[in-house]
CSV table of C-alpha atoms and ligand atoms in Angstrom, one decimal:
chain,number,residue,atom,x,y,z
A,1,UNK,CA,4.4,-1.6,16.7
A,2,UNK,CA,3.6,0.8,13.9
A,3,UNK,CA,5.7,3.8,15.5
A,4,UNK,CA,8.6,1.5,16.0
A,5,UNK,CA,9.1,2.0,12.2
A,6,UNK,CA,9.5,5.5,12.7
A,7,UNK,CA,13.7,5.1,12.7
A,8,UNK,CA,14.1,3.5,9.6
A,9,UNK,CA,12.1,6.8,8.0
A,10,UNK,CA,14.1,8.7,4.9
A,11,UNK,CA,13.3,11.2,2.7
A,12,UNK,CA,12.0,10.2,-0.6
A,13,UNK,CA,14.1,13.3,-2.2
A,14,UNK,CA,12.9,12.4,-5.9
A,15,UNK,CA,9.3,12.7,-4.9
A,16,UNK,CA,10.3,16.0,-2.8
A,17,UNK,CA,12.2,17.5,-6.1
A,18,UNK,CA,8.7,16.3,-7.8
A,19,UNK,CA,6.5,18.5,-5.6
A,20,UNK,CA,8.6,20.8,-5.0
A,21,UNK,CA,8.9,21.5,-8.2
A,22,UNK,CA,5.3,21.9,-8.7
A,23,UNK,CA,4.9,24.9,-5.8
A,24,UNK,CA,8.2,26.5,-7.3
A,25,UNK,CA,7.7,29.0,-9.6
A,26,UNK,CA,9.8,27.2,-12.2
A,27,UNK,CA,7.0,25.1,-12.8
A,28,UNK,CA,5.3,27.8,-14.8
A,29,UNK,CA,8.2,27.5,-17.3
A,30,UNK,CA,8.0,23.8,-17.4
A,31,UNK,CA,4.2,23.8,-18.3
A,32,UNK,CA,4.8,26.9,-20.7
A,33,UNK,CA,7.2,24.7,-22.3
A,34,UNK,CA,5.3,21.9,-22.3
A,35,UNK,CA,2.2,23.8,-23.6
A,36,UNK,CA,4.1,25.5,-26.3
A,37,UNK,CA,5.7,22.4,-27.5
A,38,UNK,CA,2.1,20.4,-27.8
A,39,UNK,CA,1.0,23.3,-30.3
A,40,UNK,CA,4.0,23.1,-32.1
A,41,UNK,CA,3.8,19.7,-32.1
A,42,UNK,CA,0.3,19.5,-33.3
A,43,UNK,CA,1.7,21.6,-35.9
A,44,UNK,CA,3.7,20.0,-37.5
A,45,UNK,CA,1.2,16.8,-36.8
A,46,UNK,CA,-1.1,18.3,-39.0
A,47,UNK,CA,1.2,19.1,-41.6
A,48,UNK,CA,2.4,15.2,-41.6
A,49,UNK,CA,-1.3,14.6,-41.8
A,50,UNK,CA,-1.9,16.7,-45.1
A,51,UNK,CA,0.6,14.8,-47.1
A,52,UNK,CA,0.1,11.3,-46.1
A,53,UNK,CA,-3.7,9.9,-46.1
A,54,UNK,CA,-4.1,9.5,-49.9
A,55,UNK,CA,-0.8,7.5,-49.8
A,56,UNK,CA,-1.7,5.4,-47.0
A,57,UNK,CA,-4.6,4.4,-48.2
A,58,UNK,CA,-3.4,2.9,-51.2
A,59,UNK,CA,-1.0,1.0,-49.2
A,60,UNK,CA,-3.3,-2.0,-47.9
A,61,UNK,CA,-0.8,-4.6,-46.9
A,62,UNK,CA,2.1,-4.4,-44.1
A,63,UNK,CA,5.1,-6.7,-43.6
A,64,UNK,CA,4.3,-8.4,-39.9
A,65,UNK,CA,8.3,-7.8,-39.2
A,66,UNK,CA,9.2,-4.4,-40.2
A,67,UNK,CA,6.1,-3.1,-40.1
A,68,UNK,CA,6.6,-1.4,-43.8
A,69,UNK,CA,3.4,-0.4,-45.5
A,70,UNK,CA,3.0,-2.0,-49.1
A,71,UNK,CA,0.2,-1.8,-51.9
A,72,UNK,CA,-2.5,-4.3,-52.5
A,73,UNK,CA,-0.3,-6.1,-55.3
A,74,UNK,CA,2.7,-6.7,-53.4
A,75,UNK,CA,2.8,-10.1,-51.6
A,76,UNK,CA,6.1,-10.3,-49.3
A,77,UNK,CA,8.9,-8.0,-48.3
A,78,UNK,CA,12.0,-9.1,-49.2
A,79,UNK,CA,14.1,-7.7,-46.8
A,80,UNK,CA,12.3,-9.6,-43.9
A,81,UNK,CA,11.5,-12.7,-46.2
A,82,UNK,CA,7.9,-12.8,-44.8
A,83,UNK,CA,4.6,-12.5,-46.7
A,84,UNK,CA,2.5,-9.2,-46.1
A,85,UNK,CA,-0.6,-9.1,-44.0
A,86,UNK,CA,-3.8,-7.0,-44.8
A,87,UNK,CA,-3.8,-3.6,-42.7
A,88,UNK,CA,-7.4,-5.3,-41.5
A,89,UNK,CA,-5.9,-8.0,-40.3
A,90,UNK,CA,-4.3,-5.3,-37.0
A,91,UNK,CA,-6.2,-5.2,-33.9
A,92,UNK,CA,-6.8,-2.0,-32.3
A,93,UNK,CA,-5.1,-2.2,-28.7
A,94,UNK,CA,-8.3,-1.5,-27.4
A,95,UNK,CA,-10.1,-4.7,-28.6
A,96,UNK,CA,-6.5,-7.1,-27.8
A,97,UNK,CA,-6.9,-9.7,-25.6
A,98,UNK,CA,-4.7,-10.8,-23.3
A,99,UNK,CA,-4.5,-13.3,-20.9
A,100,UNK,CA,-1.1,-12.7,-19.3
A,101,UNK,CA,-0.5,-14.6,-16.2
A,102,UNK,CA,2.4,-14.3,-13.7
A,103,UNK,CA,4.0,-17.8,-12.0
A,104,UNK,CA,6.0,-17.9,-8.7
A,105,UNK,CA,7.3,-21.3,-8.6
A,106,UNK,CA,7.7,-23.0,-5.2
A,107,UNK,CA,7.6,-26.9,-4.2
A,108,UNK,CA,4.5,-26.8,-2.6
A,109,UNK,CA,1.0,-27.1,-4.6
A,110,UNK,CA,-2.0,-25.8,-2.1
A,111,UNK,CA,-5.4,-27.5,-2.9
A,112,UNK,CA,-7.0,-25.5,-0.4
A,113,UNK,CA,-7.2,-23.0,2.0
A,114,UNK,CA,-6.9,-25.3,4.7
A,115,UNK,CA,-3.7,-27.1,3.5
A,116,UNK,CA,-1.7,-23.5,3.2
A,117,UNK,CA,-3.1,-21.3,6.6
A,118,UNK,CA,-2.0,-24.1,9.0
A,119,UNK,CA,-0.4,-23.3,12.7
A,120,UNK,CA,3.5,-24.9,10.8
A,121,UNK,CA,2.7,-22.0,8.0
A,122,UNK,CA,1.6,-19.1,10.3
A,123,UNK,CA,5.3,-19.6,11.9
A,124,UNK,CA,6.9,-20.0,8.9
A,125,UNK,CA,5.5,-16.7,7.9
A,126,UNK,CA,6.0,-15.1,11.5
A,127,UNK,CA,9.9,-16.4,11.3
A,128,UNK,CA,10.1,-14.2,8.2
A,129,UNK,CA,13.6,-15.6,6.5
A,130,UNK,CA,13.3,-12.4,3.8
A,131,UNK,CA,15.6,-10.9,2.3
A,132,UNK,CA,16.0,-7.3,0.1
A,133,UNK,CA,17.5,-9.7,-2.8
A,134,UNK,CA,14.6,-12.4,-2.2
A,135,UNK,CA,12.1,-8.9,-3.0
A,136,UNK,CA,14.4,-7.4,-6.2
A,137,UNK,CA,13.8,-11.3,-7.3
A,138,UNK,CA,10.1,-11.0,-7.2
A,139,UNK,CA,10.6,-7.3,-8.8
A,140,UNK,CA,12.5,-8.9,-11.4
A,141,UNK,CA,10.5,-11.9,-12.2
A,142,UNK,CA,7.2,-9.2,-12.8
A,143,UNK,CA,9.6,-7.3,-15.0
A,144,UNK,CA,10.6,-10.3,-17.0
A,145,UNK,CA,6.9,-12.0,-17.4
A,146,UNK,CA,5.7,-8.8,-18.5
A,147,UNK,CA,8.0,-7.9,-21.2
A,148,UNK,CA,7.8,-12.1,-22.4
A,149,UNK,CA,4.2,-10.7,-22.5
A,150,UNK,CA,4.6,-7.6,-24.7
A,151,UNK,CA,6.6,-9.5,-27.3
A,152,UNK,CA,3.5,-11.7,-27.7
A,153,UNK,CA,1.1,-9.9,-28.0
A,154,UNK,CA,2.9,-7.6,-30.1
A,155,UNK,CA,3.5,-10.5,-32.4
A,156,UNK,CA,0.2,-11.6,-32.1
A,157,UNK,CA,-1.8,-9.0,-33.1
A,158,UNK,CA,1.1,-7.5,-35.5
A,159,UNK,CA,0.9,-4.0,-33.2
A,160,UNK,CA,3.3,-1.5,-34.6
A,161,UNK,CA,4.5,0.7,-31.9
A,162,UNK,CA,5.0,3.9,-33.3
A,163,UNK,CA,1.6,4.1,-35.1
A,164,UNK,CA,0.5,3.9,-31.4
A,165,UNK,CA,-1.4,7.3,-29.5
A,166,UNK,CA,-0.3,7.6,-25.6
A,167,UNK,CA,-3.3,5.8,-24.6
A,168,UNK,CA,-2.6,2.9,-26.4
A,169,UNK,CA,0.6,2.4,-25.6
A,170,UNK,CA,-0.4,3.0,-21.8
A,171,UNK,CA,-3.3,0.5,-22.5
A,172,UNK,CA,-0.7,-1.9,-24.2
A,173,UNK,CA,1.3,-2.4,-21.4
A,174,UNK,CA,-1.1,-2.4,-19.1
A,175,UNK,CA,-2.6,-5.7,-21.1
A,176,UNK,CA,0.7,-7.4,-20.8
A,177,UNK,CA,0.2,-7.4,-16.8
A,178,UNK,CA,-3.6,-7.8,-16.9
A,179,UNK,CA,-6.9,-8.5,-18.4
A,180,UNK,CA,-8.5,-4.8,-19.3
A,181,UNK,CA,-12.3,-4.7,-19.5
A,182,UNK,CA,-14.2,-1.9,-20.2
A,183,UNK,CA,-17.4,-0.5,-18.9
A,184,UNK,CA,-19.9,2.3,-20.1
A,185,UNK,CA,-21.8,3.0,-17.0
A,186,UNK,CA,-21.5,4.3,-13.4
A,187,UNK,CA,-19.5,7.0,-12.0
A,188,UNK,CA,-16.2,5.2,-11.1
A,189,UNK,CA,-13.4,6.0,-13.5
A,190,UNK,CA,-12.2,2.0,-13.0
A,191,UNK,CA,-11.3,-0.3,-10.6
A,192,UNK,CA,-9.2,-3.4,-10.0
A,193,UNK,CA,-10.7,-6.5,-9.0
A,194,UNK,CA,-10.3,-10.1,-9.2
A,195,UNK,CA,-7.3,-9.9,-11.8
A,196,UNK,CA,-9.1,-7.3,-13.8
A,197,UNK,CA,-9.0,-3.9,-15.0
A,198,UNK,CA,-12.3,-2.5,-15.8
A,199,UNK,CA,-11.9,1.4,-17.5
A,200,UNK,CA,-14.8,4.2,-18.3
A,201,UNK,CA,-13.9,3.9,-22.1
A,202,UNK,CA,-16.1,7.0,-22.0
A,203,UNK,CA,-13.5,9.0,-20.5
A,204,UNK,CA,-11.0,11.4,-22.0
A,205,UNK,CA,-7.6,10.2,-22.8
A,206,UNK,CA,-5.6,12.0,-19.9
A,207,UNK,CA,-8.1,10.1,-17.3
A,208,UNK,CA,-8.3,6.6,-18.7
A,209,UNK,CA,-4.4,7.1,-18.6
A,210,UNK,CA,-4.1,7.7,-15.1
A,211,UNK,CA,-6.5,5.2,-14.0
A,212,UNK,CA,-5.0,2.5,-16.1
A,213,UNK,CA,-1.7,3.6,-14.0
A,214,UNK,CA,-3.4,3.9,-10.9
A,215,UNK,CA,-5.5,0.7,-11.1
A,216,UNK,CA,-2.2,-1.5,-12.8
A,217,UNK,CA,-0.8,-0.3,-9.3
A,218,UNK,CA,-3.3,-2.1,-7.3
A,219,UNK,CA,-2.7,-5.0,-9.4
A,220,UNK,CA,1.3,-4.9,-9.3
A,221,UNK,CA,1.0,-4.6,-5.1
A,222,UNK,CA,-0.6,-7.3,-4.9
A,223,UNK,CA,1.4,-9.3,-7.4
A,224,UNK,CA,4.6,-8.7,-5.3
A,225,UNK,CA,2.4,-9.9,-2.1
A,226,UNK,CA,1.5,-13.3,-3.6
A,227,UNK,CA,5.4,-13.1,-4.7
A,228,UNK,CA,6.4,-12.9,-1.0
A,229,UNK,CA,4.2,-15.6,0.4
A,230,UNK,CA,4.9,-18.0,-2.0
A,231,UNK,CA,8.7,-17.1,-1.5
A,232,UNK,CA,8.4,-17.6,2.4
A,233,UNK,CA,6.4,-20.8,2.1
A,234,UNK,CA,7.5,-22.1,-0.7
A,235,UNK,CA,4.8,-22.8,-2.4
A,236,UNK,CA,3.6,-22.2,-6.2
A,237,UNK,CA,1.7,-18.8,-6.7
A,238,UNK,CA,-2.3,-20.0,-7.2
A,239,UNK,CA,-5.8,-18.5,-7.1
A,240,UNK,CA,-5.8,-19.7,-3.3
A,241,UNK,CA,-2.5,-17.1,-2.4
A,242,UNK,CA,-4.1,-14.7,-4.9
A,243,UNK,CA,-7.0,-14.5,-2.4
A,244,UNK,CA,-5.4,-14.9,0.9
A,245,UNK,CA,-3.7,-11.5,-0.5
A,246,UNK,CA,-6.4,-9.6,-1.6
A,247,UNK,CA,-7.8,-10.7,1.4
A,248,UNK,CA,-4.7,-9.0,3.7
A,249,UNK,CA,-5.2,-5.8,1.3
A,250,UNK,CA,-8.6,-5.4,2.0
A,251,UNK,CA,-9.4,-7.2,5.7
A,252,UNK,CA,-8.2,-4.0,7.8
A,253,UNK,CA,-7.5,0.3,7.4
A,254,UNK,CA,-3.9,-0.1,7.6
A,255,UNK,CA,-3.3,-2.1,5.1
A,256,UNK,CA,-6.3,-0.7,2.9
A,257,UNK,CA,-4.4,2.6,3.4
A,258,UNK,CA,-1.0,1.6,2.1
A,259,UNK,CA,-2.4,0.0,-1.2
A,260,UNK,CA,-4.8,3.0,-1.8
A,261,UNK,CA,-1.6,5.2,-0.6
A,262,UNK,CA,0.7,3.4,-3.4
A,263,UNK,CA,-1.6,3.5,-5.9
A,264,UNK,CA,-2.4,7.3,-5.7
A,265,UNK,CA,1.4,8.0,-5.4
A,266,UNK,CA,2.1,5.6,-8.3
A,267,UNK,CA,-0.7,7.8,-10.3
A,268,UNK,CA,1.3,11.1,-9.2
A,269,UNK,CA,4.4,9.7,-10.6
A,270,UNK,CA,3.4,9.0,-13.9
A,271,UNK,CA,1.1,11.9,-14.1
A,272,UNK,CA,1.3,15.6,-12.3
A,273,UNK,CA,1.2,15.7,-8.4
A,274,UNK,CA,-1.3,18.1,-7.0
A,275,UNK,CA,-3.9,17.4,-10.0
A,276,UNK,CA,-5.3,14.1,-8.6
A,277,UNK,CA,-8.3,13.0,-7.2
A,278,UNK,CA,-7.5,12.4,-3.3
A,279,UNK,CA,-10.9,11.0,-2.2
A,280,UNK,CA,-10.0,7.5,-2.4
A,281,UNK,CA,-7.3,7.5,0.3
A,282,UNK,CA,-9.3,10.3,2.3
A,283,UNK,CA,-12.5,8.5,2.5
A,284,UNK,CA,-10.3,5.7,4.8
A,285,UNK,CA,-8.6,7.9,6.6
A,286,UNK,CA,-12.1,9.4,7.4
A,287,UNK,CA,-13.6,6.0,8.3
A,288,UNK,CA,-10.9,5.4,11.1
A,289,UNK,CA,-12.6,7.6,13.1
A,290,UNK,CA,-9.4,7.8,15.6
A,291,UNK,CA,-8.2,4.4,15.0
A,292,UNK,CA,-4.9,5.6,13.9
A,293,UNK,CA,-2.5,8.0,15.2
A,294,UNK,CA,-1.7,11.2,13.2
A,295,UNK,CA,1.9,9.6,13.4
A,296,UNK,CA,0.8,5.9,12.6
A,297,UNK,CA,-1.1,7.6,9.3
A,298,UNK,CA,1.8,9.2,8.0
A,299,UNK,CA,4.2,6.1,8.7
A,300,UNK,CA,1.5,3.9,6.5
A,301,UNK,CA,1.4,6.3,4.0
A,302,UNK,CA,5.4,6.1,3.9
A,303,UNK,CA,5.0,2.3,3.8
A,304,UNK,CA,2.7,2.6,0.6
A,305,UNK,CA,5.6,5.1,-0.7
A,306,UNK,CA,8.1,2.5,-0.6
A,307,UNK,CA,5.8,0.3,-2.5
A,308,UNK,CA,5.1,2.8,-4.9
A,309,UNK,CA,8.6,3.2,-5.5
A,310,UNK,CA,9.1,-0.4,-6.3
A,311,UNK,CA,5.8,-0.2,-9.2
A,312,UNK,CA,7.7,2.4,-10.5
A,313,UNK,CA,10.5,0.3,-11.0
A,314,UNK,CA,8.6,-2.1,-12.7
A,315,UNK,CA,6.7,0.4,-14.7
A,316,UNK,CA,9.8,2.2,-15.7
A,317,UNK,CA,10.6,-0.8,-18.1
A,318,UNK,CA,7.8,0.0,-20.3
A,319,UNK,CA,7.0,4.4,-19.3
A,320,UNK,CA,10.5,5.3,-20.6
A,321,UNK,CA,11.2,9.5,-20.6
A,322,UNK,CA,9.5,9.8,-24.1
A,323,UNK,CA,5.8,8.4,-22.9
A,324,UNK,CA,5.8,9.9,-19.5
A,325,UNK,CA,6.8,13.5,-21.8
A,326,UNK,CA,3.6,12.1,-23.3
A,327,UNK,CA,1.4,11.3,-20.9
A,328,UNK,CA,2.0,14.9,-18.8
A,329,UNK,CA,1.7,16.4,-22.1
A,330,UNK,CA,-2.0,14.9,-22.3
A,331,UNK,CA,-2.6,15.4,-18.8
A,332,UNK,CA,-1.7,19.3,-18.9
A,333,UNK,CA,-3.8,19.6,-22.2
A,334,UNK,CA,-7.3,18.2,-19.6
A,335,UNK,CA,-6.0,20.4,-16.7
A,336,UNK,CA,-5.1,24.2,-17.3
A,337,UNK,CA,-5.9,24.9,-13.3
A,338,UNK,CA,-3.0,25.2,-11.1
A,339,UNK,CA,-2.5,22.2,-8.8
A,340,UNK,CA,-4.3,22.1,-5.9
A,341,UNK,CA,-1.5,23.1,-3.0
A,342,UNK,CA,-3.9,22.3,-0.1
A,343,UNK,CA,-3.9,18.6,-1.6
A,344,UNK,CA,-0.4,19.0,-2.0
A,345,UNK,CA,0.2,18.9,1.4
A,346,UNK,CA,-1.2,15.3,1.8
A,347,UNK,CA,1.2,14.3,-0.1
A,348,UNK,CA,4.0,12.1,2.4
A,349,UNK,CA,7.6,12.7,1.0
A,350,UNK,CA,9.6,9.6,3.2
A,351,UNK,CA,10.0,5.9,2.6
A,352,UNK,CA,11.2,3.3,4.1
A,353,UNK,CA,15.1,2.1,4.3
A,354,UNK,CA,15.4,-1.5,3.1
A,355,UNK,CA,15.3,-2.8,6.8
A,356,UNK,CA,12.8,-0.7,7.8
A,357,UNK,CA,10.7,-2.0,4.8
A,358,UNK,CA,11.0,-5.7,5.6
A,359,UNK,CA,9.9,-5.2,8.8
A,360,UNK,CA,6.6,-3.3,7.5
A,361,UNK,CA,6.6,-5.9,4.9
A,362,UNK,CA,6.2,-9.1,7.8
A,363,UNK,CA,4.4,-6.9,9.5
A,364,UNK,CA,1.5,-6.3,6.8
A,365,UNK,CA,1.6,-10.6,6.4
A,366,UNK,CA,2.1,-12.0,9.1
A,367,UNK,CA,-0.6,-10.2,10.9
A,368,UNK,CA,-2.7,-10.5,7.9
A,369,UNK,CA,-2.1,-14.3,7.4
A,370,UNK,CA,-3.5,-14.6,11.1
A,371,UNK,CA,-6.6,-12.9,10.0
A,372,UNK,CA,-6.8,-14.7,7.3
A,373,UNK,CA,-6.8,-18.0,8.5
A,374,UNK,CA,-9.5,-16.8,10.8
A,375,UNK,CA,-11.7,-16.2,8.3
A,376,UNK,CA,-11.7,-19.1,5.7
A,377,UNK,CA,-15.3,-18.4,5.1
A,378,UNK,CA,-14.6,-15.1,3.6
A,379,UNK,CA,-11.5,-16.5,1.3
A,380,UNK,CA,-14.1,-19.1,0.0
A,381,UNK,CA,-16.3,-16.3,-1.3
A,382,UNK,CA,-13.9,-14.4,-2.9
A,383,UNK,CA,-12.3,-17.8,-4.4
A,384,UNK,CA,-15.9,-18.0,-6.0
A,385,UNK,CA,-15.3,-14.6,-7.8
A,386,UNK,CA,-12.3,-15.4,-8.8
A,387,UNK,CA,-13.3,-18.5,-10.9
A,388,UNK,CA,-16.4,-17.0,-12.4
B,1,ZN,ZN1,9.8,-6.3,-43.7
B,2,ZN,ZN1,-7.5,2.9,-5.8
């Protein structure tokens, strides 16, 4: 079935020019460049530094709109025609809440799992009627909720974007998709689970980056999952399809493989290739133990390449040229080794054509809604972690 999906393969040449970038000799000019401009850059930081505390310390109070600094006597600017907040009234983006939440609307409300995974439902899902525009809807409803999402909790917490360091604004976004917790034990760098984010707030900069990206890649996939099953039975997106997907993710190696795949090549994108942690999608591959062809691995690492390239899209909206400068430039200031070309070679450089796609697409739900249904027992105890 898998191999069958071998004829819609096609190189991925932007992730090719990425790598092969790295291996190329050119590279050392790149991160020359990039090192060189970081110390001129802190630089002239420093300088900006010398002249400005004293100033900004007498000014207490900011306009909400313009984000203008003011002193303690002032009480409105009258160019925006709002009164001033107190600086102390700002919340640091790491303490922000945010509750966003993402709606695919559908006629049918589920109450339970035995109303949506009947026999009429498995066909429905089977008979795939999917499109590539039904998909860039899904993409472009995430894109849409999310940036509704940035403008409030900008607005809420009066966040003023260029005052921001590269982790905040990584961590800002990543709180207009989902709920970001923090933790200050374990090994783990973060996980995703149960609509949450949980980061090591220990950790350096350059790694809370790329786990925010790599774990807000876990969350997206399965965000355009529950999008596609709610668009083939056209239903309204609920904690019950939230499940049934993290369910499918999770139930067998293949699919556990192309949302582990995605999410590393997601990390690579928005990072540096050849720098990252592999172990995650190694340690499956290593519990197959043969149950997967060489050739059926590297076609399910092409499907979580194709998905990776559609989180980049949706990414994109927020990591503009200027932040990802910004992020490698953090990244390359943790890692001063070259990149690891063993590792490199891991790396899968096709995706899928946008037939070729749909059809891994039905594949990874249909089969996975079978399962699913199987196995309502299971679905109930991850409902119970949802709601806690
Ligand atoms: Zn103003
Ligand atoms: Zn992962």
């Amino acid at each position: 079935m898998l191999n069958g999906l071998t004829k819609y393969l096609e190189s991925d040449k932007e992730k090719q020019a990425l790598i092969d970038d790295l291996i190329n000799p050119k590279v050392v000019f790149y991160e020359k460049a990039l090192k060189s401009e970081m110390r001129y850059s802190e630089a002239s930081y420093d300088l900006r530094e010398m002249d400005t505390p004293a100033r900004l310390l007498s000014l207490t109070k900011f306009c909400p709109k313009c984000q203008r600094r003011y002193p303690e006597e002032e009480n409105a600017c009258y160019d925006c025609l709002v009164t001033l907040k107190h600086v102390s009234d700002k919340v640091p983006v790491h303490d922000i809440e945010s509750r966003p939440t993402f709606e695919f609307d559908g006629k049918t409300i589920y109450d339970d799992f035995q109303g949506i995974l009947t026999e009429e439902n498995i066909t429905k899902i089977n008979d795939f009627d999917f499109k590539s525009a039904d998909f860039k809807h899904i993409i472009n409803n995430l894109k849409r909720t999310s940036l509704e999402n940035l403008d409030e909790v900008i607005e809420k917490n009066y966040v003023d974007m260029d005052e921001l360091t590269t982790l905040e604004s990584v961590l800002l976004f990543a709180k207009t998709f989902v709920n970001v917790d923090y933790k200050s034990y374990g090994q783990e760098l973060g996980y995703f689970e149960f609509g949450t984010i949980t980061i090591d707030d220990r950790q350096s900069d350059s790694f809370q980056i790329t786990t925010l990206i790599h774990e807000l890649a876990h969350f997206l996939l399965k965000e355009i999952l529950v999008g596609v099953l709610c668009d083939l039975l056209d239903c309204k997106s609920s904690s019950l399809v939230d499940v049934i997907v993290t369910y499918i993710l999770s139930y067998s190696n293949f699919t556990r493989l192309i949302d582990e795949y995605s999410a590393h090549c997601c990390e690579g994108r928005f990072t540096v290739y050849g720098y990252q942690d592999y172990s995650s999608f190694l340690q499956i591959i290593a519990q197959m133990d043969g149950e997967m062809s060489k050739e059926e691995i590297e076609i399910t690492k092409s499907i979580g390449n194709t998905f990776a390239n559609s989180i980049k899209d949706i990414l994109e909206i927020f990591i503009d040229h200027e932040l990802l400068r910004q992020i490698k430039r953090e990244f390359l200031m943790y890692h001063h080794e070259k990149p690891n070309y063993e590792m490199l070679k891991l790396e899968n450089c096709e995706k899928l054509t946008e037939e070729g796609f749909l059809k891994a697409i039905w594949l990874v739900v249909s089969d996975g809604f079978i399962v699913a249904s199987e196995n309502m027992d299971k679905l109930e105890e991850y409902l119970k972690e949802v709601k806690q």
